[in-house]
Short mmCIF file of C-alpha atoms and ligand atoms in Angstrom, two decimals:
data_model
loop_
_atom_site.label_atom_id
_atom_site.label_comp_id
_atom_site.label_asym_id
_atom_site.label_seq_id
_atom_site.Cartn_x
_atom_site.Cartn_y
_atom_site.Cartn_z
CA MET A 1 18.54 155.41 104.42
CA SER A 2 20.23 152.40 106.00
CA PHE A 3 19.76 151.07 109.50
CA SER A 4 22.37 148.35 109.24
CA SER A 5 24.74 150.30 111.46
CA TYR A 6 22.42 149.90 114.46
CA SER A 7 22.95 147.04 116.83
CA VAL A 8 19.64 145.29 117.46
CA SER A 9 19.16 146.71 120.96
CA SER A 10 19.78 150.28 119.85
CA HIS A 11 17.55 149.91 116.79
CA PRO A 12 14.89 152.63 116.80
CA LEU A 13 12.22 149.89 116.85
CA ALA A 14 13.73 148.00 119.81
CA VAL A 15 11.25 149.67 122.18
CA TYR A 16 8.47 148.24 120.00
CA GLY A 17 9.81 144.69 120.26
CA TRP A 18 12.34 144.53 117.42
CA ASP A 19 14.87 141.78 118.10
CA GLU A 20 17.40 139.55 116.33
CA GLY A 21 14.68 137.21 115.13
CA TRP A 22 12.78 140.01 113.38
CA GLU A 23 16.03 141.42 112.06
CA ALA A 24 16.82 138.06 110.46
CA GLU A 25 13.28 137.71 109.01
CA PHE A 26 13.50 141.20 107.63
CA ALA A 27 16.99 140.95 106.08
CA PRO A 28 15.82 140.14 102.52
CA TYR A 29 13.45 143.12 102.54
CA ALA A 30 16.13 145.44 103.91
CA ALA A 31 18.15 144.47 100.85
CA GLN A 32 15.22 145.65 98.70
CA GLY A 33 15.28 149.04 100.38
CA LEU A 34 12.06 148.48 102.35
CA LEU A 35 11.48 149.72 105.89
CA PRO A 36 10.61 147.46 108.81
CA GLY A 37 7.64 148.44 110.91
CA ARG A 38 5.09 147.28 113.45
CA VAL A 39 1.40 147.73 112.78
CA ALA A 40 -0.35 149.81 115.41
CA ARG A 41 -3.78 150.01 113.83
CA VAL A 42 -5.69 148.80 110.80
CA ASP A 43 -8.64 150.69 109.45
CA ARG A 44 -10.44 149.76 106.21
CA GLY A 45 -7.39 148.64 104.27
CA LEU A 46 -5.06 151.31 105.61
CA CYS A 47 -2.77 150.85 108.55
CA ASP A 48 -0.59 152.89 110.84
CA VAL A 49 2.89 151.42 110.86
CA ILE A 50 5.55 152.44 113.35
CA THR A 51 8.84 152.57 111.44
CA PRO A 52 12.34 153.82 112.29
CA VAL A 53 11.40 157.14 110.66
CA GLY A 54 8.10 157.58 112.49
CA THR A 55 4.54 156.38 112.09
CA VAL A 56 3.42 156.11 108.47
CA ARG A 57 0.06 155.35 106.95
CA ALA A 58 0.30 152.49 104.48
CA ASP A 59 -2.05 150.71 102.12
CA THR A 60 -2.49 146.95 102.65
CA GLU A 61 -3.64 146.21 99.10
CA PHE A 62 -0.55 144.10 98.29
CA VAL A 63 -0.96 141.82 101.27
CA VAL A 64 -4.70 141.11 101.11
CA PRO A 65 -4.81 137.36 101.64
CA ARG A 66 -7.42 134.76 100.72
CA ASP A 67 -7.19 133.52 104.29
CA PRO A 68 -8.92 135.95 106.67
CA MET A 69 -6.58 134.80 109.43
CA LYS A 70 -3.71 136.42 107.57
CA VAL A 71 -5.20 139.90 107.32
CA VAL A 72 -2.74 142.52 108.58
CA CYS A 73 -3.42 143.12 112.25
CA THR A 74 -2.26 145.20 115.21
CA GLY A 75 1.03 143.70 116.41
CA ASP A 76 2.21 142.45 113.02
CA TRP A 77 5.71 143.13 111.76
CA VAL A 78 5.76 144.20 108.13
CA ALA A 79 7.97 145.52 105.36
CA VAL A 80 6.75 148.85 103.94
CA ASP A 81 7.80 151.12 101.12
CA PRO A 82 10.33 153.81 102.01
CA GLU A 83 8.69 156.89 103.52
CA ASP A 84 9.06 159.07 100.42
CA SER A 85 7.03 156.69 98.20
CA ASP A 86 3.55 157.73 97.22
CA PRO A 87 1.39 155.72 97.50
CA LEU A 88 2.99 153.79 100.29
CA TYR A 89 2.29 150.08 100.54
CA VAL A 90 2.76 147.28 103.03
CA ARG A 91 4.77 144.80 100.93
CA THR A 92 5.10 141.80 103.21
CA LEU A 93 3.82 140.43 106.45
CA LEU A 94 6.61 138.78 108.48
CA PRO A 95 5.69 135.32 109.86
CA ARG A 96 3.80 135.65 113.13
CA ARG A 97 5.03 134.17 116.37
CA THR A 98 1.61 134.14 117.98
CA ALA A 99 -1.87 135.27 117.05
CA PHE A 100 -4.96 136.04 119.05
CA VAL A 101 -8.06 134.81 117.34
CA ARG A 102 -11.71 135.44 117.95
CA SER A 103 -13.60 132.71 116.27
CA THR A 104 -17.16 133.81 116.07
CA SER A 105 -19.16 136.88 115.32
CA SER A 106 -22.76 137.11 114.23
CA LYS A 107 -22.05 137.13 110.52
CA ARG A 108 -18.96 135.01 110.05
CA SER A 109 -17.88 131.83 111.66
CA GLU A 110 -14.27 131.97 110.52
CA GLY A 111 -11.65 133.32 112.85
CA GLN A 112 -10.80 136.96 113.21
CA VAL A 113 -7.30 137.90 114.28
CA LEU A 114 -7.35 140.56 116.98
CA ALA A 115 -3.68 140.95 117.85
CA THR A 116 -0.43 139.25 116.93
CA ASN A 117 3.04 138.57 118.29
CA ILE A 118 1.85 138.61 121.90
CA ASP A 119 4.13 137.29 124.66
CA HIS A 120 2.01 137.91 127.76
CA VAL A 121 -1.70 137.74 128.25
CA VAL A 122 -2.54 139.66 131.40
CA ILE A 123 -5.91 138.53 132.70
CA CYS A 124 -7.32 141.24 134.96
CA VAL A 125 -9.75 140.15 137.65
CA SER A 126 -11.33 142.62 140.04
CA LEU A 127 -11.22 141.90 143.75
CA ALA A 128 -14.09 144.37 144.21
CA VAL A 129 -16.53 141.60 143.34
CA GLU A 130 -16.71 137.94 144.29
CA LEU A 131 -14.14 135.82 142.41
CA ASP A 132 -15.65 133.87 139.54
CA LEU A 133 -13.19 131.01 139.08
CA GLY A 134 -15.10 129.67 136.09
CA ARG A 135 -14.63 132.96 134.29
CA ILE A 136 -10.91 132.94 135.07
CA GLU A 137 -10.72 129.46 133.56
CA ARG A 138 -12.40 130.74 130.41
CA PHE A 139 -9.97 133.62 130.07
CA LEU A 140 -7.07 131.23 130.61
CA ALA A 141 -8.36 128.90 127.95
CA LEU A 142 -8.59 131.84 125.63
CA ALA A 143 -5.05 132.92 126.46
CA MET A 144 -3.89 129.40 125.68
CA SER A 145 -5.67 129.44 122.34
CA SER A 146 -3.42 132.19 121.05
CA SER A 147 -1.52 130.34 118.39
CA GLY A 148 2.10 130.12 117.58
CA GLY A 149 3.77 130.69 114.26
CA GLU A 150 2.41 129.86 110.85
CA ALA A 151 0.81 126.57 111.79
CA PRO A 152 -2.93 126.31 111.12
CA LEU A 153 -4.31 128.55 113.82
CA HIS A 154 -6.97 126.19 115.07
CA THR A 155 -4.95 123.06 115.38
CA SER A 156 -1.52 124.04 116.57
CA ALA A 157 -0.79 122.45 119.90
CA LEU A 158 0.83 124.80 122.35
CA SER A 159 2.66 124.39 125.57
CA TRP A 160 2.71 127.05 128.24
CA GLU A 161 6.16 127.93 126.95
CA SER A 162 5.59 128.21 123.22
CA GLY A 163 2.57 130.49 123.09
CA ALA A 164 1.68 133.63 124.95
CA GLN A 165 2.28 133.27 128.67
CA PRO A 166 -0.80 133.98 130.77
CA VAL A 167 -0.61 135.96 134.01
CA VAL A 168 -3.55 136.54 136.31
CA VAL A 169 -3.61 139.97 137.96
CA LEU A 170 -6.04 140.43 140.83
CA THR A 171 -6.80 144.15 140.72
CA LYS A 172 -8.07 146.60 143.35
CA ALA A 173 -6.26 144.72 146.11
CA ASP A 174 -6.74 147.77 148.34
CA LEU A 175 -10.39 146.69 148.66
CA VAL A 176 -9.30 143.53 150.50
CA PRO A 177 -7.69 145.02 153.59
CA ASP A 178 -7.17 141.68 155.32
CA ALA A 179 -3.90 140.01 154.26
CA VAL A 180 -5.09 136.51 155.20
CA THR A 181 -8.20 136.83 153.05
CA LEU A 182 -6.07 138.17 150.20
CA SER A 183 -3.69 135.22 150.35
CA HIS A 184 -6.64 132.80 150.36
CA LEU A 185 -8.04 134.45 147.25
CA VAL A 186 -4.64 134.17 145.56
CA GLN A 187 -4.49 130.48 146.53
CA ASP A 188 -7.95 129.85 145.06
CA VAL A 189 -6.85 131.34 141.76
CA GLU A 190 -3.54 129.45 141.83
CA THR A 191 -5.44 126.19 142.26
CA THR A 192 -7.64 127.08 139.31
CA ALA A 193 -4.65 128.03 137.19
CA PRO A 194 -1.83 125.59 137.93
CA GLY A 195 1.51 126.95 136.77
CA VAL A 196 0.18 130.44 136.04
CA PRO A 197 1.65 133.37 137.98
CA VAL A 198 -0.97 135.15 140.08
CA LEU A 199 -0.23 138.74 141.12
CA THR A 200 -2.14 141.24 143.20
CA VAL A 201 -2.04 144.94 142.44
CA SER A 202 -3.64 148.11 143.59
CA ALA A 203 -3.34 150.88 141.04
CA THR A 204 -4.66 153.43 143.51
CA MET A 205 -2.14 152.49 146.23
CA ARG A 206 0.51 151.70 143.60
CA ASP A 207 1.02 148.28 145.22
CA GLY A 208 2.37 145.36 143.22
CA LEU A 209 3.00 147.47 140.14
CA ASP A 210 6.75 146.79 140.23
CA VAL A 211 6.22 143.03 139.80
CA LEU A 212 3.77 143.55 136.96
CA THR A 213 6.11 146.07 135.34
CA ALA A 214 8.86 143.45 135.40
CA VAL A 215 6.59 140.78 133.91
CA VAL A 216 5.38 142.91 131.01
CA GLY A 217 8.84 144.42 130.53
CA GLY A 218 9.99 141.49 128.43
CA GLY A 219 7.81 141.44 125.34
CA THR A 220 4.37 142.40 124.11
CA SER A 221 1.34 142.19 126.37
CA VAL A 222 -2.41 142.45 126.12
CA LEU A 223 -4.77 143.17 128.99
CA LEU A 224 -7.90 141.07 129.06
CA GLY A 225 -10.78 141.03 131.47
CA GLN A 226 -14.31 142.10 132.02
CA SER A 227 -15.36 145.70 131.75
CA GLY A 228 -14.65 147.36 135.08
CA ALA A 229 -11.83 144.97 135.95
CA GLY A 230 -9.43 147.90 136.05
CA LYS A 231 -7.64 147.45 132.71
CA SER A 232 -7.55 151.13 131.73
CA THR A 233 -6.38 152.17 135.16
CA LEU A 234 -3.65 149.53 135.02
CA ALA A 235 -2.61 150.56 131.51
CA ASN A 236 -2.31 154.16 132.65
CA ALA A 237 -0.30 153.11 135.72
CA LEU A 238 2.07 151.08 133.52
CA LEU A 239 2.39 153.89 131.01
CA GLY A 240 2.70 156.83 133.37
CA GLU A 241 0.79 159.95 132.46
CA ASP A 242 3.78 161.93 131.29
CA VAL A 243 4.71 159.18 128.85
CA MET A 244 1.29 159.30 127.25
CA GLU A 245 1.71 163.02 126.72
CA VAL A 246 5.19 162.49 125.30
CA GLN A 247 3.94 159.88 122.85
CA ALA A 248 1.07 162.09 121.76
CA ALA A 249 3.44 165.01 121.20
CA ARG A 250 5.93 162.89 119.28
CA ASP A 251 3.33 161.78 116.77
CA VAL A 252 1.80 165.16 116.12
CA ASP A 253 3.07 166.18 112.72
CA GLY A 254 1.42 168.57 110.37
CA LYS A 255 2.72 166.87 107.23
CA GLY A 256 -0.18 164.49 106.91
CA ARG A 257 1.94 161.46 106.12
CA HIS A 258 2.75 160.85 109.77
CA THR A 259 -0.44 160.12 111.60
CA THR A 260 -1.61 161.13 115.02
CA THR A 261 -1.04 158.62 117.72
CA THR A 262 -3.27 155.66 118.31
CA ARG A 263 -3.32 154.16 121.73
CA ASN A 264 -3.45 150.68 120.28
CA LEU A 265 0.23 149.79 120.48
CA LEU A 266 2.34 151.53 123.06
CA ALA A 267 5.93 151.28 124.22
CA LEU A 268 6.08 151.12 128.03
CA PRO A 269 8.61 153.36 129.80
CA SER A 270 10.22 150.45 131.68
CA GLY A 271 10.29 148.21 128.62
CA GLY A 272 7.74 146.07 126.87
CA VAL A 273 4.85 146.90 124.58
CA LEU A 274 1.17 147.10 125.40
CA ILE A 275 -1.51 146.32 122.82
CA ASP A 276 -4.96 147.62 123.65
CA THR A 277 -7.49 147.57 120.82
CA PRO A 278 -11.26 147.98 120.84
CA GLY A 279 -11.50 144.42 119.44
CA LEU A 280 -9.63 142.95 122.38
CA ARG A 281 -11.77 144.93 124.79
CA GLY A 282 -15.00 143.59 123.41
CA VAL A 283 -14.06 139.97 123.59
CA GLY A 284 -17.10 137.76 123.58
CA LEU A 285 -16.92 134.09 122.87
CA TRP A 286 -13.48 132.90 121.99
CA ASP A 287 -12.00 129.90 120.38
CA ALA A 288 -10.60 128.24 123.42
CA GLU A 289 -10.32 124.80 121.87
CA ALA A 290 -6.57 124.58 121.86
CA GLY A 291 -6.45 125.89 125.40
CA VAL A 292 -9.01 123.69 127.10
CA GLY A 293 -6.74 120.71 127.45
CA GLN A 294 -4.00 122.75 129.09
CA VAL A 295 -6.21 124.59 131.53
CA PHE A 296 -7.87 121.32 132.45
CA SER A 297 -4.76 119.19 132.17
CA GLU A 298 -5.67 117.04 135.17
CA ILE A 299 -9.03 116.15 133.58
CA GLU A 300 -7.39 115.34 130.25
CA GLU A 301 -4.93 113.13 132.10
CA LEU A 302 -7.73 111.29 133.93
CA ALA A 303 -9.62 110.94 130.64
CA GLY A 304 -6.66 109.03 129.26
CA ARG A 305 -7.40 106.32 131.83
CA CYS A 306 -11.12 105.96 131.00
CA ARG A 307 -12.10 102.52 129.71
CA PHE A 308 -13.56 103.95 126.49
CA GLN A 309 -11.52 106.22 124.32
CA ASP A 310 -14.54 108.37 123.40
CA CYS A 311 -15.79 108.48 127.00
CA ALA A 312 -18.03 111.53 127.57
CA HIS A 313 -17.52 111.27 131.35
CA GLU A 314 -21.28 111.32 131.88
CA SER A 315 -22.22 107.81 133.09
CA GLU A 316 -19.89 105.44 131.23
CA PRO A 317 -18.55 102.40 133.08
CA GLY A 318 -14.85 102.59 133.92
CA CYS A 319 -14.79 106.40 133.71
CA ALA A 320 -11.68 107.63 135.52
CA VAL A 321 -12.94 111.22 135.58
CA LEU A 322 -16.18 110.35 137.41
CA ALA A 323 -14.21 108.08 139.73
CA ALA A 324 -11.96 111.02 140.64
CA VAL A 325 -15.04 113.14 141.39
CA ASP A 326 -16.40 110.35 143.61
CA ASP A 327 -13.09 110.12 145.44
CA GLY A 328 -13.14 113.86 146.06
CA GLU A 329 -9.93 114.12 144.05
CA LEU A 330 -11.54 116.27 141.35
CA PRO A 331 -13.92 119.09 142.36
CA VAL A 332 -17.22 118.66 140.54
CA ARG A 333 -17.10 122.39 139.71
CA ARG A 334 -13.95 121.78 137.65
CA LEU A 335 -15.68 119.06 135.67
CA GLU A 336 -18.69 121.33 135.06
CA SER A 337 -16.48 124.19 133.80
CA TYR A 338 -14.69 121.73 131.55
CA ARG A 339 -17.96 120.45 130.10
CA LYS A 340 -19.25 123.96 129.54
CA LEU A 341 -16.11 125.00 127.70
CA MET A 342 -16.13 121.83 125.60
CA ARG A 343 -19.77 122.40 124.63
CA GLU A 344 -19.02 125.95 123.53
CA ASN A 345 -16.09 124.79 121.47
CA GLN A 346 -18.13 122.10 119.77
CA TRP A 347 -20.64 124.75 118.83
CA ILE A 348 -17.89 126.87 117.31
CA VAL A 349 -16.49 123.92 115.38
CA ALA A 350 -19.96 123.03 114.11
CA LYS A 351 -20.41 126.58 112.86
CA THR A 352 -17.06 126.51 111.10
CA ASP A 353 -17.90 123.16 109.55
CA ALA A 354 -21.23 124.47 108.28
CA ARG A 355 -19.37 127.19 106.45
CA LEU A 356 -16.96 124.64 105.05
CA ARG A 357 -19.85 122.44 103.94
CA ALA A 358 -21.48 125.38 102.17
CA GLU A 359 -18.20 126.18 100.47
CA ILE A 360 -17.78 122.63 99.22
CA LYS A 361 -21.37 122.61 97.95
CA ARG A 362 -20.81 125.86 96.06
CA ASP A 363 -17.67 124.43 94.53
CA TRP A 364 -19.52 121.34 93.28
CA LYS A 365 -22.34 123.46 91.89
CA ARG A 366 -19.83 125.56 90.01
CA LYS A 367 -18.04 122.48 88.69
CA GLY A 368 -21.39 121.00 87.69
CA ALA A 369 -22.35 124.13 85.79
CA GLU A 370 -18.96 124.22 84.07
CA GLY A 371 -19.36 120.56 83.17
CA ARG A 372 -22.82 121.10 81.69
CA ALA A 373 -21.57 124.12 79.72
CA ALA A 374 -18.66 122.08 78.37
CA MET A 375 -21.01 119.25 77.35
CA GLU A 376 -23.34 121.69 75.63
CA ALA A 377 -20.44 123.26 73.76
CA LYS A 378 -19.35 119.80 72.64
CA ARG A 379 -22.85 118.91 71.48
CA GLY A 380 -23.04 122.24 69.66
CA ARG A 381 -19.84 121.43 67.82
CA THR A 382 -20.89 117.92 66.84
CA ARG A 383 -24.40 118.95 65.85
P1 GDP B 401 -11.74 148.64 132.71
O1 GDP B 401 -13.16 148.70 132.26
O2 GDP B 401 -11.29 147.23 132.88
O3 GDP B 401 -10.81 149.43 131.86
O4 GDP B 401 -11.71 149.26 134.20
P2 GDP B 401 -11.26 150.72 134.68
O5 GDP B 401 -9.80 150.87 134.65
O6 GDP B 401 -12.07 151.73 133.95
O7 GDP B 401 -11.68 150.68 136.22
C1 GDP B 401 -13.01 150.45 136.64
C2 GDP B 401 -13.22 151.12 137.99
O8 GDP B 401 -12.36 150.52 138.96
C3 GDP B 401 -12.89 152.59 137.98
O9 GDP B 401 -13.88 153.27 138.71
C4 GDP B 401 -11.55 152.66 138.67
O10 GDP B 401 -11.37 153.88 139.34
C5 GDP B 401 -11.62 151.51 139.65
N1 GDP B 401 -10.29 151.02 139.97
C6 GDP B 401 -9.30 150.69 139.11
N2 GDP B 401 -8.20 150.28 139.75
C7 GDP B 401 -8.48 150.35 141.06
C8 GDP B 401 -7.73 150.05 142.27
O11 GDP B 401 -6.55 149.65 142.25
N3 GDP B 401 -8.38 150.22 143.44
C9 GDP B 401 -9.66 150.67 143.51
N4 GDP B 401 -10.21 150.80 144.71
N5 GDP B 401 -10.39 150.96 142.42
C10 GDP B 401 -9.81 150.82 141.21
ZN1 ZN B 402 -14.58 109.16 131.29
#
């Protein structure tokens, strides 16, 4: 079956984010008779891929990488075997535009990719409880650490434009009945997040949903935020109940090959795609390294004027950061959040390095053993 007669916008995958860029990346695989698809879910080496002919279950055996950061993930665009092949394999992973990485878990210190090809990171913050600006900063740093393209995920420098765009959504606005108070809260968050759009919504009153709908309408979004922040309610409001039923019905298929729906990757009725995975929901400590500098750009700028290049901004003479605190130009709370985030990142880097060190040691041990074996073999021959 050929899909070359579709224009990009009428392509069956357009609602899942297919565009000219993906079309161009996919062209060589189309020539091989493969199907394009977007990964909705990965589960022990098998994944659900949304293709122009429906959702198929495909094996990822051919694209198992040495680099754990390149494991097929929700949000990836792939080339899969045509639907009548059995078994059905994912053949290629198309280069990612962005990737969301969690960098630590109890067992492994390498990164774990949670979602890919994200355009908007919607940070949900409940107005039902007191605003925690430090936590918003952390979520922003994490949003900024989503990496672009195929560059090494931990080092690629991003601008607000090149990576996923963060948006802060203050939820449950109906619980702040006073408009003046509400606008002060918005201002506080705007000060914390320079250049980041800050919206207020009430899912129950259906206030502010139109603006959010417009924001997420252009691309793929993830909802982040603490448990209870109102993410599920917001996702349902964006999706509309009837649409969820429609999607569930569309994927029900007794043939076995087509799988039942997963709520992990969903096309929104007014455009845009929402990714909502258990992994994203349980976000703990994130690799915010790449994002710290952008969230705390004013501190980084001040740091450039410190007398010493490796100034820790603790008590060093000629420290421009401490001078700004003294002048009241920089709130001391900002500096404390910055320090906290930097400390956490150093801990993550140290963990990663420890793993690297162990790897290098293993390598030398192996080489040593090979060397000894080679020497022994030589001796054996000459004996
Ligand atoms: P999640 O854990 O982030 O997915 O949060 P939920 O969507 O489950 O919402 C947590 C609680 O907040 C639920 O009891 C919701 O009914 C409530 N909630 C969500 N949105 C709103 C809102 O706009 N206004 C009010 N008053 N409550 C809301
Ligand atoms: Zn300094």
